[in-house]
Tab-separated table of C-alpha atoms in Angstrom:
chain	number	residue	atom	x	y	z
D	1	UNK	CA	0.032	-0.084	-0.042
D	2	UNK	CA	1.670	3.388	-0.897
D	3	UNK	CA	1.812	6.349	1.048
D	4	UNK	CA	-1.381	7.951	-0.088
D	5	UNK	CA	-3.404	4.794	0.960
D	6	UNK	CA	-1.830	4.990	4.413
D	7	UNK	CA	-2.644	8.708	4.876
D	8	UNK	CA	-6.427	7.908	3.997
D	9	UNK	CA	-6.465	4.965	6.417
D	10	UNK	CA	-5.311	6.949	9.027
D	11	UNK	CA	-7.511	9.792	8.346
D	12	UNK	CA	-10.373	7.361	8.377
D	13	UNK	CA	-9.454	6.213	11.715
D	14	UNK	CA	-9.304	9.699	12.965
D	15	UNK	CA	-12.922	10.257	11.928
D	16	UNK	CA	-14.063	6.844	13.345
D	17	UNK	CA	-12.522	7.841	16.630
D	18	UNK	CA	-14.078	11.197	16.575
D	19	UNK	CA	-17.475	9.781	16.036
D	20	UNK	CA	-17.128	6.973	18.747
D	21	UNK	CA	-15.740	9.253	21.315
D	22	UNK	CA	-18.704	11.671	20.708
D	23	UNK	CA	-21.216	8.813	21.151
D	24	UNK	CA	-19.338	7.196	24.284
D	25	UNK	CA	-17.605	9.807	26.358
D	26	UNK	CA	-18.968	12.662	28.554
D	27	UNK	CA	-17.768	15.556	30.210
D	28	UNK	CA	-14.458	17.222	30.049
D	29	UNK	CA	-12.647	14.346	28.693
D	30	UNK	CA	-15.113	14.117	25.705
D	31	UNK	CA	-14.763	18.048	25.379
D	32	UNK	CA	-10.840	17.492	25.414
D	33	UNK	CA	-10.922	14.785	22.887
D	34	UNK	CA	-13.291	16.438	20.337
D	35	UNK	CA	-11.513	19.437	20.625
D	36	UNK	CA	-8.042	17.745	19.837
D	37	UNK	CA	-9.354	15.573	17.308
D	38	UNK	CA	-11.278	18.721	15.503
D	39	UNK	CA	-7.882	20.423	15.202
D	40	UNK	CA	-6.410	17.157	13.734
D	41	UNK	CA	-9.295	16.751	11.308
D	42	UNK	CA	-8.264	19.989	9.829
D	43	UNK	CA	-4.306	19.780	10.239
D	44	UNK	CA	-4.287	16.223	8.967
D	45	UNK	CA	-5.860	17.016	5.876
D	46	UNK	CA	-3.685	20.069	4.997
D	47	UNK	CA	-0.870	17.734	5.786
D	48	UNK	CA	-1.861	15.322	3.291
D	49	UNK	CA	-2.587	17.973	0.754
D	50	UNK	CA	0.751	19.361	1.474
D	51	UNK	CA	2.639	16.010	0.885
D	52	UNK	CA	0.915	15.377	-2.201
D	53	UNK	CA	2.081	18.888	-3.568
D	54	UNK	CA	5.362	18.469	-2.489
D	55	UNK	CA	6.020	15.129	-4.082
D	56	UNK	CA	4.087	16.004	-7.530
D	57	UNK	CA	4.885	19.787	-8.333
D	58	UNK	CA	8.208	20.806	-9.971
D	59	UNK	CA	9.120	24.231	-9.001
D	60	UNK	CA	9.582	25.200	-12.617
D	61	UNK	CA	6.168	24.295	-13.397
D	62	UNK	CA	4.687	25.908	-10.149
D	63	UNK	CA	6.355	29.206	-11.139
D	64	UNK	CA	5.010	29.001	-14.697
D	65	UNK	CA	1.577	28.231	-13.486
D	66	UNK	CA	1.753	31.089	-11.204
D	67	UNK	CA	3.029	33.231	-13.781
D	68	UNK	CA	0.089	32.494	-15.929
D	69	UNK	CA	-2.389	33.371	-13.350
D	70	UNK	CA	-0.472	36.716	-12.669
D	71	UNK	CA	-0.101	35.754	-8.942
D	72	UNK	CA	2.149	38.543	-7.188
D	73	UNK	CA	5.614	37.660	-6.789
D	74	UNK	CA	5.593	38.464	-3.161
D	75	UNK	CA	3.421	35.371	-2.770
D	76	UNK	CA	4.969	33.121	-5.550
D	77	UNK	CA	8.858	33.383	-4.424
D	78	UNK	CA	8.271	32.049	-0.744
D	79	UNK	CA	6.100	29.393	-1.826
D	80	UNK	CA	8.563	28.096	-4.536
D	81	UNK	CA	11.309	28.348	-1.965
D	82	UNK	CA	9.296	26.405	0.294
D	83	UNK	CA	8.882	23.609	-2.231
D	84	UNK	CA	12.369	22.970	-2.222
D	85	UNK	CA	12.837	24.020	1.478
D	86	UNK	CA	10.741	21.328	2.986
D	87	UNK	CA	12.064	18.333	1.251
D	88	UNK	CA	15.665	19.647	2.019
D	89	UNK	CA	14.879	19.999	5.496
D	90	UNK	CA	13.175	16.505	5.748
D	91	UNK	CA	16.603	15.027	4.339
D	92	UNK	CA	18.551	16.813	6.787
D	93	UNK	CA	16.385	15.463	9.814
D	94	UNK	CA	16.884	11.951	8.723
D	95	UNK	CA	20.666	12.381	8.543
D	96	UNK	CA	20.777	13.622	11.994
D	97	UNK	CA	18.737	11.078	13.271
D	98	UNK	CA	20.623	8.629	11.950
D	99	UNK	CA	24.002	9.994	13.197
D	100	UNK	CA	22.645	10.369	16.714
D	101	UNK	CA	21.117	6.777	16.677
D	102	UNK	CA	24.768	5.778	16.307
D	103	UNK	CA	25.569	7.642	19.446
D	104	UNK	CA	22.575	5.959	21.310
D	105	UNK	CA	20.735	9.442	21.325
D	106	UNK	CA	17.001	8.839	20.254
D	107	UNK	CA	14.853	11.630	18.925
D	108	UNK	CA	11.622	10.468	20.425
D	109	UNK	CA	9.450	11.468	23.272
D	110	UNK	CA	10.920	8.778	25.398
D	111	UNK	CA	14.445	9.999	24.602
D	112	UNK	CA	13.503	13.574	25.204
D	113	UNK	CA	11.985	12.406	28.613
D	114	UNK	CA	15.236	10.254	29.639
D	115	UNK	CA	17.935	12.983	28.643
D	116	UNK	CA	16.251	16.115	27.523
D	117	UNK	CA	19.661	18.090	27.461
D	118	UNK	CA	21.303	15.444	25.635
D	119	UNK	CA	18.507	15.407	22.970
D	120	UNK	CA	18.274	19.163	22.519
D	121	UNK	CA	22.127	19.729	22.177
D	122	UNK	CA	22.582	16.721	20.077
D	123	UNK	CA	19.542	16.725	17.930
D	124	UNK	CA	17.543	19.897	17.659
D	125	UNK	CA	20.449	22.200	17.739
D	126	UNK	CA	21.961	20.564	14.839
D	127	UNK	CA	18.716	20.397	13.114
D	128	UNK	CA	18.084	23.995	13.573
D	129	UNK	CA	21.484	25.065	12.374
D	130	UNK	CA	21.082	22.786	9.171
D	131	UNK	CA	17.617	24.130	8.563
D	132	UNK	CA	18.869	27.979	8.944
D	133	UNK	CA	21.815	26.801	6.490
D	134	UNK	CA	19.468	25.116	3.877
D	135	UNK	CA	17.123	28.183	3.951
D	136	UNK	CA	20.097	30.471	3.432
D	137	UNK	CA	21.436	28.175	0.504
D	138	UNK	CA	18.162	27.992	-1.093
D	139	UNK	CA	17.104	31.727	-0.957
D	140	UNK	CA	20.546	32.047	-2.827
D	141	UNK	CA	20.076	29.532	-5.359
D	142	UNK	CA	16.600	30.887	-6.378
D	143	UNK	CA	18.078	34.304	-6.657
D	144	UNK	CA	20.889	32.962	-8.986
D	145	UNK	CA	18.542	31.071	-10.848
D	146	UNK	CA	16.406	34.405	-11.837
D	147	UNK	CA	13.527	33.910	-9.534
D	148	UNK	CA	13.032	37.636	-9.439
D	149	UNK	CA	13.354	38.264	-13.050
D	150	UNK	CA	10.380	40.442	-14.178
D	151	UNK	CA	10.249	38.859	-17.769
D	152	UNK	CA	7.789	36.167	-18.338
D	153	UNK	CA	8.904	32.599	-17.347
D	154	UNK	CA	9.091	30.075	-20.064
D	155	UNK	CA	8.437	26.300	-19.290
D	156	UNK	CA	8.902	23.186	-21.582
D	157	UNK	CA	5.866	21.562	-20.145
D	158	UNK	CA	2.380	22.968	-21.277
D	159	UNK	CA	0.531	24.518	-18.229
D	160	UNK	CA	-2.978	24.646	-18.752
D	161	UNK	CA	-6.533	23.728	-16.965
D	162	UNK	CA	-7.901	20.501	-17.713
D	163	UNK	CA	-11.279	18.657	-16.995
D	164	UNK	CA	-10.099	17.172	-13.698
D	165	UNK	CA	-8.839	20.581	-12.766
D	166	UNK	CA	-12.177	22.067	-13.283
D	167	UNK	CA	-14.185	19.243	-11.467
D	168	UNK	CA	-11.904	19.848	-8.519
D	169	UNK	CA	-12.779	23.555	-8.483
D	170	UNK	CA	-16.245	22.940	-9.023
D	171	UNK	CA	-16.252	20.331	-6.188
D	172	UNK	CA	-14.349	22.855	-3.760
D	173	UNK	CA	-16.940	25.917	-4.607
D	174	UNK	CA	-19.616	23.109	-4.025
D	175	UNK	CA	-18.240	22.264	-0.398
D	176	UNK	CA	-17.386	26.030	0.152
D	177	UNK	CA	-20.922	27.183	-0.607
D	178	UNK	CA	-22.725	24.316	1.519
D	179	UNK	CA	-20.431	25.257	4.308
D	180	UNK	CA	-21.593	28.951	4.178
D	181	UNK	CA	-25.065	27.936	3.881
D	182	UNK	CA	-24.910	25.564	6.693
D	183	UNK	CA	-22.812	28.075	8.868
D	184	UNK	CA	-25.668	30.639	8.446
D	185	UNK	CA	-28.240	28.280	9.317
D	186	UNK	CA	-26.798	27.510	13.029
């Protein structure tokens, strides 16, 4: 089963536990769980979407599409840098975790509770330094490649809206309208 299938199963489990807790629990405990799971519903769906975007979107195609939409560069440039930044930081995190495991330092809740100073010093400080360095390097690389160039971008891939895109937009607008309608009636 691929990553997308596992994400869908995890999201379905979150929905199941939310419905079960709302039926079976009462009082403060129910309120705490429902508030937490309600937030998790929103954040997890956004995380799934971000994962799909990060794995399927090339930065050059993203920049070309945003240029055709006449999106402001103040919005496009940070998003383009982010598309490269998150995978880079994820890779750095895996390298740091592997290096620390060789030293018997574990980046987990248990490792943090048993040796908080060592965990912060050996895992989180190097991670923050690597993340800062990656941000600087990616920003410099983006400027070097001409991300701030005012001329229209060229792209070898044909960027256009298809039937699937139109269906997704219509589905979103339908959900949005239903949310507005139901929100006013409450």
